[in-house]
Amino acid sequence: MIPPLDLLDILEIESRLKKRFEEDAIVSLKDLPLPECLKDLTQIAKRVAKAIQQKKKIVIVGDYDVDGIVSCAILYEFFKKLCYPVKIEIPNRFVDGYGLSLSVISRLNCEMIITVDNGINAIEAAQICKEKGIELIITDHHTPQENLPEALICNPKLSDDFPEPEICGACVAWYLCAALKDEMKIRVSMVEFLDLLALAIVSDVMPLRGINRVLLKKGLEVLHQSQRVSLIQLKGHFSKYNLDTQLIGYYIAPLLNCAGRMENALLAYNFLVASNFMESKKYLKRLLDLNSKRKSLQNTIYEEAKTMFLAQEDYQNLPFILVFDEKWHEGIIGIIAARLSENFLKPSIVLTLKDGILKGSMRSLSVDCMQVLKANRDCLMAFGGHTGAAGLSLKLEKLENFKNRLMKFQYEQTPLTREIYFKGVLGRLSLDLVNVELFKRIQKFEPFGAGNALPKFYTEALIVYVHCFGAGHSNVKLQENNSECNALVFYEDLRKNIGQKIGCIYSLQWDKYNHNVILNIESYEFL
């Protein structure tokens, strides 16, 4: 049953998009809150400046996702401008686990550690640093638990005077550089780091309102003009695509993430900061090879996990998906959990076994992951993350109890019905209104992403022509009354469906080759 949808014209579309930002107080760079609005950041800047003055050994400890890698790259590039050497340390997912672990600290020879995109729950690690005489500074954006590490901490979720608690770790790192710039009274343009920051804002799915929207919008402008060797390489490799949030989210972020998932995140970091063209090209080739392996492995594990879930008795009525296989690749299970959650509209936990300990990822469209894990903390060894995504570990003997608790757990859930597929659909749009003028008007409200969804529309039309390309994709011509539009349908061969009528949800996309607007069909059904 299709929910009631208004018939739209161009003016109504513009009006609805404008309403998204009516309450935004931060609409330009000059409106951004100052670094001192982040709790303890000024004090942290003073401590780091003093360490620089005293020529102390400083190590930056990041994370193995894009946000953590970019955080490290921003700080490295900033310290490079200061002509002050810092060591970058990114934990290996398979050896060190997440964040500032004991194994990471044990190999560091330094007097100060600055964490980026991690550390808010590193209580034991903070104690070890104290015993070793290492000054620990934590910059993070993840959800704090009740007990905090003994260290200087900057986290937007602990900063009452900061207007946006949901910024990424790289944004906190960017603000740290701004605070250092002010403290040391040096001339550095903070805008020139926004090309890197744009990658993190998109990949960490930050809500694109206020601070995030302003920084990303400017960051995309800087990215278009960027002369960083790595970004020139990426722009060249993906030249057939438009350089926007969709390209970052669907192609660039997974490519950079695959290093930490499959091997070592330092590969992606070294690629981002490489200044030599040939060296950068070598790193990119390695990333592309790893990403190809990741895709193949991901598809295999997903099919196994899906089959395992569907084999459970009364699986339709289970409130959670929880699947486990000791052979599954630890670096892939987060993606698998996300796909299961999206496809079955249930919170999903995927577990694998390493050294006798279950390690897993949780994803959800409708349930607060941290609420669930906090309520079951007595079953777990460790956990941490966000509302929609979290990591966890537990002993194998606790698995059955944990699973039973989940199946009985009473949680607040946003109703997920068939209408989820119409979430973000502005209304019905006749094909005769799809043109370049409409596309340009919609572009004024970019960048699109979380919190500012790419506008989607609904149309019922006839399939009059199909041409297949690539891995079973369809280039379709749709006809509604006397109007025709070209459309793309991925992973579907619709040649047998010529002459059938479909109802489809789509967004508008620019075709760089034919210089025209096409429909990117997200979902459809035959009518």
Short mmCIF file of C-alpha atoms in Angstrom, two decimals:
data_model
loop_
_atom_site.label_atom_id
_atom_site.label_comp_id
_atom_site.label_asym_id
_atom_site.label_seq_id
_atom_site.Cartn_x
_atom_site.Cartn_y
_atom_site.Cartn_z
CA MET A 1 0.00 0.00 0.00
CA ILE A 2 1.58 3.28 -1.12
CA PRO A 3 1.22 6.05 1.50
CA PRO A 4 -0.51 9.26 0.37
CA LEU A 5 1.98 11.41 -1.57
CA ASP A 6 1.47 15.01 -2.67
CA LEU A 7 1.82 15.93 -6.34
CA LEU A 8 4.79 18.33 -6.50
CA ASP A 9 5.87 21.23 -8.65
CA ILE A 10 9.26 23.00 -8.64
CA LEU A 11 8.23 25.73 -6.19
CA GLU A 12 6.85 23.22 -3.70
CA ILE A 13 10.05 21.16 -3.86
CA GLU A 14 12.13 24.28 -3.12
CA SER A 15 9.83 25.25 -0.26
CA ARG A 16 10.09 21.82 1.38
CA LEU A 17 13.88 21.77 1.10
CA LYS A 18 14.18 25.29 2.58
CA LYS A 19 12.19 24.23 5.63
CA ARG A 20 14.93 21.74 6.53
CA PHE A 21 17.23 24.62 7.52
CA GLU A 22 14.82 27.17 8.98
CA GLU A 23 16.11 26.64 12.51
CA ASP A 24 19.83 26.47 11.67
CA ALA A 25 21.78 29.16 13.51
CA ILE A 26 25.08 28.23 11.86
CA VAL A 27 24.89 28.86 8.13
CA SER A 28 28.42 30.04 7.21
CA LEU A 29 32.02 29.69 8.36
CA LYS A 30 31.84 32.93 10.33
CA ASP A 31 29.05 31.41 12.46
CA LEU A 32 31.16 28.44 13.61
CA PRO A 33 31.63 28.21 17.38
CA LEU A 34 35.12 29.09 18.63
CA PRO A 35 37.50 26.35 19.89
CA GLU A 36 37.02 27.47 23.50
CA CYS A 37 33.38 26.34 23.30
CA LEU A 38 34.64 22.76 23.43
CA LYS A 39 35.20 21.89 27.06
CA ASP A 40 38.88 21.75 28.11
CA LEU A 41 40.15 22.30 24.55
CA THR A 42 41.89 25.55 25.48
CA GLN A 43 43.63 23.81 28.37
CA ILE A 44 44.62 20.96 26.06
CA ALA A 45 46.06 23.42 23.55
CA LYS A 46 48.17 24.98 26.31
CA ARG A 47 49.50 21.56 27.35
CA VAL A 48 50.37 20.58 23.78
CA ALA A 49 52.01 23.97 23.11
CA LYS A 50 54.11 23.52 26.25
CA ALA A 51 55.12 20.02 25.15
CA ILE A 52 56.23 21.47 21.80
CA GLN A 53 58.21 24.19 23.58
CA GLN A 54 59.91 21.52 25.73
CA LYS A 55 60.57 19.37 22.63
CA LYS A 56 58.73 16.37 24.06
CA LYS A 57 58.07 13.26 21.99
CA ILE A 58 54.41 13.33 20.93
CA VAL A 59 52.49 10.39 19.46
CA ILE A 60 49.07 10.70 17.81
CA VAL A 61 46.98 7.53 18.26
CA GLY A 62 44.09 7.22 15.83
CA ASP A 63 41.55 4.64 14.72
CA TYR A 64 41.40 2.30 11.73
CA ASP A 65 38.31 3.80 10.03
CA VAL A 66 38.20 6.82 7.70
CA ASP A 67 37.39 9.21 10.55
CA GLY A 68 40.42 8.04 12.55
CA ILE A 69 42.72 8.01 9.52
CA VAL A 70 41.68 11.53 8.49
CA SER A 71 42.05 12.75 12.09
CA CYS A 72 45.66 11.57 12.04
CA ALA A 73 46.27 13.10 8.61
CA ILE A 74 44.95 16.51 9.70
CA LEU A 75 47.16 16.58 12.82
CA TYR A 76 50.18 15.32 10.87
CA GLU A 77 49.75 18.04 8.22
CA PHE A 78 49.25 20.70 10.90
CA PHE A 79 52.37 19.70 12.86
CA LYS A 80 54.25 19.59 9.57
CA LYS A 81 53.47 23.30 9.15
CA LEU A 82 54.91 23.84 12.63
CA CYS A 83 58.05 21.95 11.54
CA TYR A 84 57.56 19.77 14.62
CA PRO A 85 57.87 15.96 14.24
CA VAL A 86 55.09 13.75 15.62
CA LYS A 87 54.68 10.01 15.31
CA ILE A 88 51.40 8.62 14.00
CA GLU A 89 50.18 5.33 15.46
CA ILE A 90 47.06 3.61 14.14
CA PRO A 91 46.14 0.36 15.93
CA ASN A 92 45.92 -2.82 13.92
CA ARG A 93 42.41 -4.21 14.25
CA PHE A 94 43.65 -7.81 14.32
CA VAL A 95 46.59 -7.35 16.71
CA ASP A 96 45.71 -4.41 18.95
CA GLY A 97 41.93 -4.25 18.93
CA TYR A 98 40.20 -0.89 19.10
CA GLY A 99 41.71 2.36 20.34
CA LEU A 100 44.41 3.00 22.93
CA SER A 101 45.04 -0.59 24.00
CA LEU A 102 47.83 -1.90 26.20
CA SER A 103 49.60 -3.43 23.20
CA VAL A 104 49.73 -0.01 21.52
CA ILE A 105 51.11 1.73 24.61
CA SER A 106 53.75 -0.97 25.10
CA ARG A 107 55.46 -0.15 21.80
CA LEU A 108 55.40 3.65 22.15
CA ASN A 109 58.43 5.62 23.25
CA CYS A 110 56.98 9.02 24.05
CA GLU A 111 56.15 11.62 26.68
CA MET A 112 52.70 12.64 25.41
CA ILE A 113 49.91 10.70 23.68
CA ILE A 114 47.09 12.51 21.90
CA THR A 115 44.21 10.25 20.89
CA VAL A 116 41.96 11.17 17.98
CA ASP A 117 38.60 9.50 17.31
CA ASN A 118 39.09 7.16 20.28
CA GLY A 119 39.97 7.03 23.96
CA ILE A 120 36.79 8.12 25.75
CA ASN A 121 36.46 4.68 27.38
CA ALA A 122 40.20 3.89 27.72
CA ILE A 123 40.18 3.79 31.52
CA GLU A 124 42.76 1.02 31.92
CA ALA A 125 45.02 2.51 29.24
CA ALA A 126 44.90 5.90 30.99
CA GLN A 127 46.07 4.28 34.22
CA ILE A 128 48.98 2.60 32.41
CA CYS A 129 49.97 5.96 30.88
CA LYS A 130 49.95 7.53 34.32
CA GLU A 131 52.19 4.77 35.71
CA LYS A 132 54.60 5.20 32.81
CA GLY A 133 54.71 8.98 33.18
CA ILE A 134 53.07 9.57 29.79
CA GLU A 135 50.80 12.62 29.61
CA LEU A 136 47.54 11.50 28.01
CA ILE A 137 45.23 13.80 26.09
CA ILE A 138 41.99 12.35 24.72
CA THR A 139 40.05 13.87 21.84
CA ASP A 140 37.05 11.78 20.86
CA HIS A 141 33.41 12.02 19.84
CA HIS A 142 32.05 8.61 20.83
CA THR A 143 29.42 8.23 23.54
CA PRO A 144 31.01 8.48 27.03
CA GLN A 145 30.09 5.94 29.69
CA GLU A 146 29.61 6.80 33.37
CA ASN A 147 33.30 6.49 34.31
CA LEU A 148 35.84 8.53 32.37
CA PRO A 149 39.58 7.93 31.93
CA GLU A 150 41.96 9.91 34.11
CA ALA A 151 43.20 12.35 31.46
CA LEU A 152 42.52 15.70 29.84
CA ILE A 153 39.48 15.05 27.63
CA CYS A 154 37.79 16.95 24.82
CA ASN A 155 34.53 15.46 23.60
CA PRO A 156 31.60 17.44 22.16
CA LYS A 157 29.19 15.18 24.07
CA LEU A 158 30.75 16.48 27.30
CA SER A 159 30.67 20.13 26.18
CA ASP A 160 27.50 21.93 27.26
CA ASP A 161 28.51 25.17 25.50
CA PHE A 162 29.12 23.51 22.14
CA PRO A 163 26.01 23.66 19.93
CA GLU A 164 26.43 20.32 18.13
CA PRO A 165 27.27 17.11 20.03
CA GLU A 166 27.28 15.05 16.83
CA ILE A 167 30.54 15.96 15.11
CA CYS A 168 33.10 13.42 13.92
CA GLY A 169 36.46 12.70 15.49
CA ALA A 170 38.28 14.47 12.66
CA CYS A 171 36.25 17.60 13.37
CA VAL A 172 37.43 17.52 17.01
CA ALA A 173 41.00 17.09 15.70
CA TRP A 174 40.46 20.05 13.35
CA TYR A 175 39.27 22.14 16.30
CA LEU A 176 42.34 21.05 18.29
CA CYS A 177 44.55 22.41 15.49
CA ALA A 178 42.55 25.66 15.54
CA ALA A 179 43.02 25.94 19.31
CA LEU A 180 46.77 25.29 18.92
CA LYS A 181 46.94 27.93 16.21
CA ASP A 182 45.36 30.48 18.58
CA GLU A 183 47.49 29.43 21.54
CA MET A 184 50.77 29.59 19.60
CA LYS A 185 49.72 32.70 17.65
CA ILE A 186 50.71 31.30 14.27
CA ARG A 187 49.29 31.96 10.82
CA VAL A 188 47.72 28.83 9.38
CA SER A 189 44.58 28.73 7.26
CA MET A 190 42.27 26.14 8.78
CA VAL A 191 40.24 26.07 5.54
CA GLU A 192 43.00 24.17 3.73
CA PHE A 193 42.34 21.07 5.88
CA LEU A 194 38.66 20.93 4.98
CA ASP A 195 39.21 18.72 1.93
CA LEU A 196 40.35 15.96 4.30
CA LEU A 197 37.67 16.76 6.87
CA ALA A 198 34.96 16.40 4.21
CA LEU A 199 35.92 12.72 3.78
CA ALA A 200 35.43 12.06 7.50
CA ILE A 201 32.14 13.95 7.86
CA VAL A 202 30.57 11.90 5.06
CA SER A 203 32.10 8.54 5.99
CA ASP A 204 31.08 8.84 9.66
CA VAL A 205 27.52 9.79 8.58
CA MET A 206 27.32 13.04 10.53
CA PRO A 207 24.00 14.94 10.44
CA LEU A 208 24.34 17.61 7.75
CA ARG A 209 22.89 20.55 9.65
CA GLY A 210 24.65 23.52 11.22
CA ILE A 211 28.37 22.92 11.82
CA ASN A 212 28.65 19.72 9.77
CA ARG A 213 26.78 21.18 6.81
CA VAL A 214 28.87 24.37 6.73
CA LEU A 215 32.18 22.53 7.05
CA LEU A 216 31.25 19.90 4.46
CA LYS A 217 29.96 22.43 1.95
CA LYS A 218 33.20 24.40 2.12
CA GLY A 219 35.19 21.16 2.28
CA LEU A 220 33.73 19.97 -1.03
CA GLU A 221 34.73 23.28 -2.62
CA VAL A 222 38.28 22.85 -1.32
CA LEU A 223 38.26 19.20 -2.43
CA HIS A 224 37.40 20.17 -6.01
CA GLN A 225 40.48 22.43 -6.11
CA SER A 226 42.74 20.35 -3.84
CA GLN A 227 46.31 19.76 -4.95
CA ARG A 228 47.01 17.01 -2.40
CA VAL A 229 48.61 14.18 -4.33
CA SER A 230 46.25 11.56 -2.87
CA LEU A 231 43.13 13.56 -3.67
CA ILE A 232 44.34 14.26 -7.21
CA GLN A 233 44.74 10.48 -7.58
CA LEU A 234 41.25 9.80 -6.24
CA LYS A 235 39.67 12.46 -8.44
CA GLY A 236 41.43 10.98 -11.46
CA HIS A 237 40.44 7.39 -10.68
CA PHE A 238 36.77 8.30 -10.11
CA SER A 239 36.63 10.94 -12.87
CA LYS A 240 33.49 9.45 -14.45
CA TYR A 241 31.52 10.25 -11.28
CA ASN A 242 30.38 13.61 -9.93
CA LEU A 243 32.56 14.74 -7.02
CA ASP A 244 29.94 14.90 -4.27
CA THR A 245 28.84 13.21 -1.05
CA GLN A 246 27.55 10.18 -2.97
CA LEU A 247 30.98 9.56 -4.48
CA ILE A 248 32.65 9.87 -1.06
CA GLY A 249 30.08 7.71 0.73
CA TYR A 250 29.71 4.94 -1.85
CA TYR A 251 33.21 4.72 -3.32
CA ILE A 252 35.98 6.71 -1.61
CA ALA A 253 35.12 5.91 2.03
CA PRO A 254 34.83 2.12 1.46
CA LEU A 255 38.12 2.20 -0.47
CA LEU A 256 39.95 3.91 2.42
CA ASN A 257 38.18 1.76 5.03
CA CYS A 258 39.21 -1.49 3.38
CA ALA A 259 42.83 -1.04 4.53
CA GLY A 260 41.86 -1.32 8.21
CA ARG A 261 39.30 -4.04 7.51
CA MET A 262 41.57 -6.29 5.48
CA GLU A 263 45.14 -5.49 6.45
CA ASN A 264 46.41 -2.33 8.18
CA ALA A 265 44.89 1.16 8.23
CA LEU A 266 48.36 2.71 7.98
CA LEU A 267 48.16 1.91 4.26
CA ALA A 268 45.23 4.34 3.82
CA TYR A 269 46.89 6.92 6.08
CA ASN A 270 50.17 6.75 4.14
CA PHE A 271 48.20 7.17 0.93
CA LEU A 272 46.44 10.30 2.21
CA VAL A 273 49.63 12.07 3.35
CA ALA A 274 51.94 10.90 0.54
CA SER A 275 53.65 13.78 -1.24
CA ASN A 276 55.30 11.70 -3.97
CA PHE A 277 53.11 10.93 -6.98
CA MET A 278 54.56 7.51 -7.77
CA GLU A 279 54.46 6.45 -4.12
CA SER A 280 50.84 7.58 -3.89
CA LYS A 281 49.97 5.65 -7.04
CA LYS A 282 51.48 2.49 -5.51
CA TYR A 283 49.39 2.92 -2.36
CA LEU A 284 46.22 3.46 -4.41
CA LYS A 285 46.80 0.27 -6.41
CA ARG A 286 47.18 -1.70 -3.18
CA LEU A 287 43.97 -0.16 -1.82
CA LEU A 288 42.06 -1.04 -4.98
CA ASP A 289 43.29 -4.65 -4.83
CA LEU A 290 42.31 -4.98 -1.16
CA ASN A 291 38.91 -3.45 -1.82
CA SER A 292 38.23 -5.96 -4.58
CA LYS A 293 39.05 -8.81 -2.17
CA ARG A 294 36.89 -7.18 0.50
CA LYS A 295 33.86 -7.06 -1.80
CA SER A 296 34.18 -10.72 -2.73
CA LEU A 297 34.63 -11.85 0.87
CA GLN A 298 31.80 -9.60 2.04
CA ASN A 299 29.32 -11.14 -0.42
CA THR A 300 30.28 -14.67 0.66
CA ILE A 301 29.93 -13.94 4.39
CA TYR A 302 26.66 -12.06 3.89
CA GLU A 303 25.06 -15.01 2.12
CA GLU A 304 26.21 -17.34 4.93
CA ALA A 305 24.90 -14.99 7.64
CA LYS A 306 21.56 -14.49 5.87
CA THR A 307 21.10 -18.24 5.41
CA MET A 308 21.91 -18.81 9.08
CA PHE A 309 19.31 -16.25 10.18
CA LEU A 310 16.59 -17.56 7.83
CA ALA A 311 17.17 -21.10 9.13
CA GLN A 312 16.08 -20.07 12.65
CA GLU A 313 12.61 -21.08 13.72
CA ASP A 314 10.04 -18.26 13.48
CA TYR A 315 12.75 -15.85 12.28
CA GLN A 316 10.15 -13.27 11.17
CA ASN A 317 9.12 -12.64 14.78
CA LEU A 318 12.59 -12.51 16.32
CA PRO A 319 13.27 -8.99 17.67
CA PHE A 320 17.01 -9.25 16.96
CA ILE A 321 19.31 -10.81 14.41
CA LEU A 322 22.26 -12.49 16.13
CA VAL A 323 24.51 -14.73 14.04
CA PHE A 324 27.95 -16.19 14.76
CA ASP A 325 30.64 -18.09 12.91
CA GLU A 326 34.20 -18.46 14.13
CA LYS A 327 35.54 -18.35 10.55
CA TRP A 328 34.07 -14.96 9.59
CA HIS A 329 36.57 -12.19 8.91
CA GLU A 330 36.71 -9.73 11.79
CA GLY A 331 37.16 -6.75 9.48
CA ILE A 332 33.98 -7.45 7.49
CA ILE A 333 31.38 -8.21 10.15
CA GLY A 334 30.35 -4.55 10.62
CA ILE A 335 29.32 -4.35 6.97
CA ILE A 336 27.44 -7.65 7.27
CA ALA A 337 25.57 -6.43 10.35
CA ALA A 338 24.57 -3.25 8.50
CA ARG A 339 23.28 -5.16 5.45
CA LEU A 340 21.28 -7.58 7.59
CA SER A 341 19.73 -4.71 9.53
CA GLU A 342 18.79 -2.86 6.34
CA ASN A 343 17.38 -5.92 4.57
CA PHE A 344 15.37 -7.37 7.47
CA LEU A 345 14.59 -4.08 9.31
CA LYS A 346 15.83 -5.50 12.62
CA PRO A 347 18.76 -4.61 14.90
CA SER A 348 21.61 -6.94 13.97
CA ILE A 349 24.66 -8.35 15.76
CA VAL A 350 27.29 -10.36 13.89
CA LEU A 351 30.01 -12.18 15.85
CA THR A 352 33.24 -13.98 15.08
CA LEU A 353 35.79 -15.74 17.31
CA LYS A 354 39.35 -14.68 17.96
CA ASP A 355 41.68 -16.09 20.63
CA GLY A 356 38.73 -17.57 22.48
CA ILE A 357 36.87 -14.23 22.61
CA LEU A 358 33.77 -13.33 20.60
CA LYS A 359 34.14 -10.02 18.80
CA GLY A 360 31.22 -8.39 17.04
CA SER A 361 29.49 -5.44 15.50
CA MET A 362 25.96 -4.18 16.07
CA ARG A 363 23.97 -2.07 13.61
CA SER A 364 20.41 -0.76 13.78
CA LEU A 365 18.07 1.55 11.92
CA SER A 366 15.54 1.75 14.72
CA VAL A 367 17.15 0.93 18.08
CA ASP A 368 19.80 2.74 20.12
CA CYS A 369 22.70 0.25 20.03
CA MET A 370 24.35 1.76 23.10
CA GLN A 371 21.09 1.52 25.08
CA VAL A 372 20.88 -2.21 24.30
CA LEU A 373 24.52 -2.94 25.11
CA LYS A 374 24.54 -0.88 28.31
CA ALA A 375 21.48 -2.79 29.55
CA ASN A 376 23.31 -6.09 28.94
CA ARG A 377 26.78 -4.99 30.04
CA ASP A 378 27.09 -7.84 32.57
CA CYS A 379 27.23 -10.27 29.62
CA LEU A 380 29.95 -8.29 27.86
CA MET A 381 33.68 -7.77 28.27
CA ALA A 382 33.69 -4.42 26.43
CA PHE A 383 31.55 -2.30 24.12
CA GLY A 384 31.37 1.19 22.66
CA GLY A 385 30.09 3.21 19.74
CA HIS A 386 27.12 5.27 18.57
CA THR A 387 23.35 5.10 18.47
CA GLY A 388 23.24 3.23 15.16
CA ALA A 389 26.57 1.38 15.27
CA ALA A 390 28.63 -0.23 18.02
CA GLY A 391 31.31 -2.81 18.67
CA LEU A 392 31.30 -5.44 21.42
CA SER A 393 33.24 -8.40 22.82
CA LEU A 394 32.21 -11.22 25.15
CA LYS A 395 33.31 -14.64 26.33
CA LEU A 396 32.07 -17.62 24.35
CA GLU A 397 30.35 -19.11 27.39
CA LYS A 398 28.26 -15.94 27.75
CA LEU A 399 26.83 -16.13 24.22
CA GLU A 400 23.70 -18.16 24.97
CA ASN A 401 22.75 -16.00 27.93
CA PHE A 402 23.38 -12.85 25.91
CA LYS A 403 21.21 -14.12 23.07
CA ASN A 404 18.35 -15.06 25.41
CA ARG A 405 18.52 -11.64 27.06
CA LEU A 406 18.36 -9.89 23.68
CA MET A 407 15.29 -11.83 22.59
CA LYS A 408 13.47 -10.74 25.75
CA PHE A 409 14.86 -7.23 25.92
CA GLN A 410 12.29 -4.43 25.95
CA TYR A 411 13.62 -1.53 23.94
CA GLU A 412 12.26 1.63 22.39
CA GLN A 413 11.93 1.06 18.68
CA THR A 414 10.86 3.32 15.86
CA PRO A 415 8.16 1.43 13.96
CA LEU A 416 9.68 -0.04 10.81
CA THR A 417 7.01 -0.88 8.28
CA ARG A 418 6.89 -0.79 4.54
CA GLU A 419 6.72 3.00 4.83
CA ILE A 420 10.44 3.06 5.65
CA TYR A 421 10.96 2.73 1.91
CA PHE A 422 9.06 6.00 1.45
CA LYS A 423 11.01 7.83 4.16
CA GLY A 424 12.52 10.93 2.59
CA VAL A 425 10.23 10.80 -0.46
CA LEU A 426 9.07 14.37 -0.97
CA GLY A 427 6.10 13.38 -3.10
CA ARG A 428 4.97 12.43 -6.58
CA LEU A 429 6.88 14.12 -9.40
CA SER A 430 5.67 13.93 -13.00
CA LEU A 431 8.35 13.08 -15.53
CA ASP A 432 7.53 16.18 -17.56
CA LEU A 433 9.00 18.27 -14.70
CA VAL A 434 12.33 16.41 -14.66
CA ASN A 435 14.77 18.74 -16.40
CA VAL A 436 18.05 20.62 -15.95
CA GLU A 437 16.35 23.61 -14.29
CA LEU A 438 14.85 21.41 -11.56
CA PHE A 439 18.18 19.64 -11.02
CA LYS A 440 20.05 22.95 -10.59
CA ARG A 441 17.48 24.24 -8.11
CA ILE A 442 17.81 21.09 -6.03
CA GLN A 443 21.61 21.37 -6.14
CA LYS A 444 21.38 24.65 -4.19
CA PHE A 445 20.52 22.61 -1.11
CA GLU A 446 23.62 20.38 -1.29
CA PRO A 447 25.49 18.73 0.30
CA PHE A 448 23.08 15.85 0.82
CA GLY A 449 23.48 13.05 3.33
CA ALA A 450 22.42 12.21 6.88
CA GLY A 451 20.10 14.91 8.24
CA ASN A 452 19.69 16.41 4.77
CA ALA A 453 18.61 13.45 2.69
CA LEU A 454 19.02 13.47 -1.05
CA PRO A 455 15.53 14.39 -2.28
CA LYS A 456 13.60 11.37 -3.50
CA PHE A 457 10.44 11.26 -5.57
CA TYR A 458 7.80 8.74 -6.62
CA THR A 459 6.57 8.14 -10.15
CA GLU A 460 4.48 5.51 -11.92
CA ALA A 461 5.65 4.95 -15.49
CA LEU A 462 5.97 2.44 -18.32
CA ILE A 463 9.24 0.68 -19.21
CA VAL A 464 9.68 1.27 -22.94
CA TYR A 465 13.37 0.45 -23.45
CA VAL A 466 16.15 -1.42 -21.56
CA HIS A 467 19.87 -1.64 -22.20
CA CYS A 468 22.01 -3.77 -19.86
CA PHE A 469 25.56 -2.85 -18.87
CA GLY A 470 28.22 -3.79 -16.33
CA ALA A 471 27.33 -6.37 -13.67
CA GLY A 472 23.67 -6.78 -14.62
CA HIS A 473 22.70 -3.10 -14.36
CA SER A 474 19.87 -1.68 -16.50
CA ASN A 475 19.70 1.59 -18.36
CA VAL A 476 15.94 2.10 -18.69
CA LYS A 477 13.74 4.51 -20.60
CA LEU A 478 10.53 5.33 -18.73
CA GLN A 479 7.41 6.87 -20.22
CA GLU A 480 4.66 8.71 -18.34
CA ASN A 481 1.92 10.12 -20.55
CA ASN A 482 3.91 11.86 -23.32
CA SER A 483 7.12 12.39 -21.32
CA GLU A 484 10.15 10.12 -21.32
CA CYS A 485 13.21 9.95 -19.03
CA ASN A 486 16.30 7.77 -18.85
CA ALA A 487 16.87 5.93 -15.59
CA LEU A 488 19.41 3.63 -13.95
CA VAL A 489 18.53 0.44 -12.06
CA PHE A 490 21.50 -1.26 -10.44
CA TYR A 491 21.91 -5.03 -10.05
CA GLU A 492 18.74 -5.79 -12.02
CA ASP A 493 18.24 -6.97 -15.61
CA LEU A 494 14.86 -5.59 -16.72
CA ARG A 495 15.00 -6.56 -20.41
CA LYS A 496 12.15 -9.05 -19.90
CA ASN A 497 9.99 -6.33 -18.35
CA ILE A 498 9.65 -3.99 -21.33
CA GLY A 499 6.02 -2.89 -21.58
CA GLN A 500 5.35 -3.25 -17.84
CA LYS A 501 4.35 -0.39 -15.56
CA ILE A 502 6.35 0.26 -12.40
CA GLY A 503 6.03 2.48 -9.36
CA CYS A 504 9.52 3.69 -8.49
CA ILE A 505 11.32 5.77 -5.88
CA TYR A 506 14.21 7.71 -7.35
CA SER A 507 16.59 10.62 -6.99
CA LEU A 508 17.92 12.86 -9.73
CA GLN A 509 21.45 12.38 -11.03
CA TRP A 510 23.60 14.25 -13.53
CA ASP A 511 24.79 12.22 -16.52
CA LYS A 512 28.28 13.61 -17.24
CA TYR A 513 28.47 11.94 -20.65
CA ASN A 514 25.12 13.00 -22.11
CA HIS A 515 24.94 16.27 -20.13
CA ASN A 516 21.43 15.63 -18.95
CA VAL A 517 19.41 14.62 -15.90
CA ILE A 518 18.60 10.95 -15.33
CA LEU A 519 16.68 9.07 -12.64
CA ASN A 520 18.59 6.91 -10.18
CA ILE A 521 15.98 4.32 -9.15
CA GLU A 522 16.36 3.23 -5.53
CA SER A 523 13.43 0.79 -5.37
CA TYR A 524 10.50 -0.20 -7.55
CA GLU A 525 7.58 -2.56 -7.85
CA PHE A 526 5.53 -3.74 -10.80
CA LEU A 527 1.99 -2.37 -10.91
#
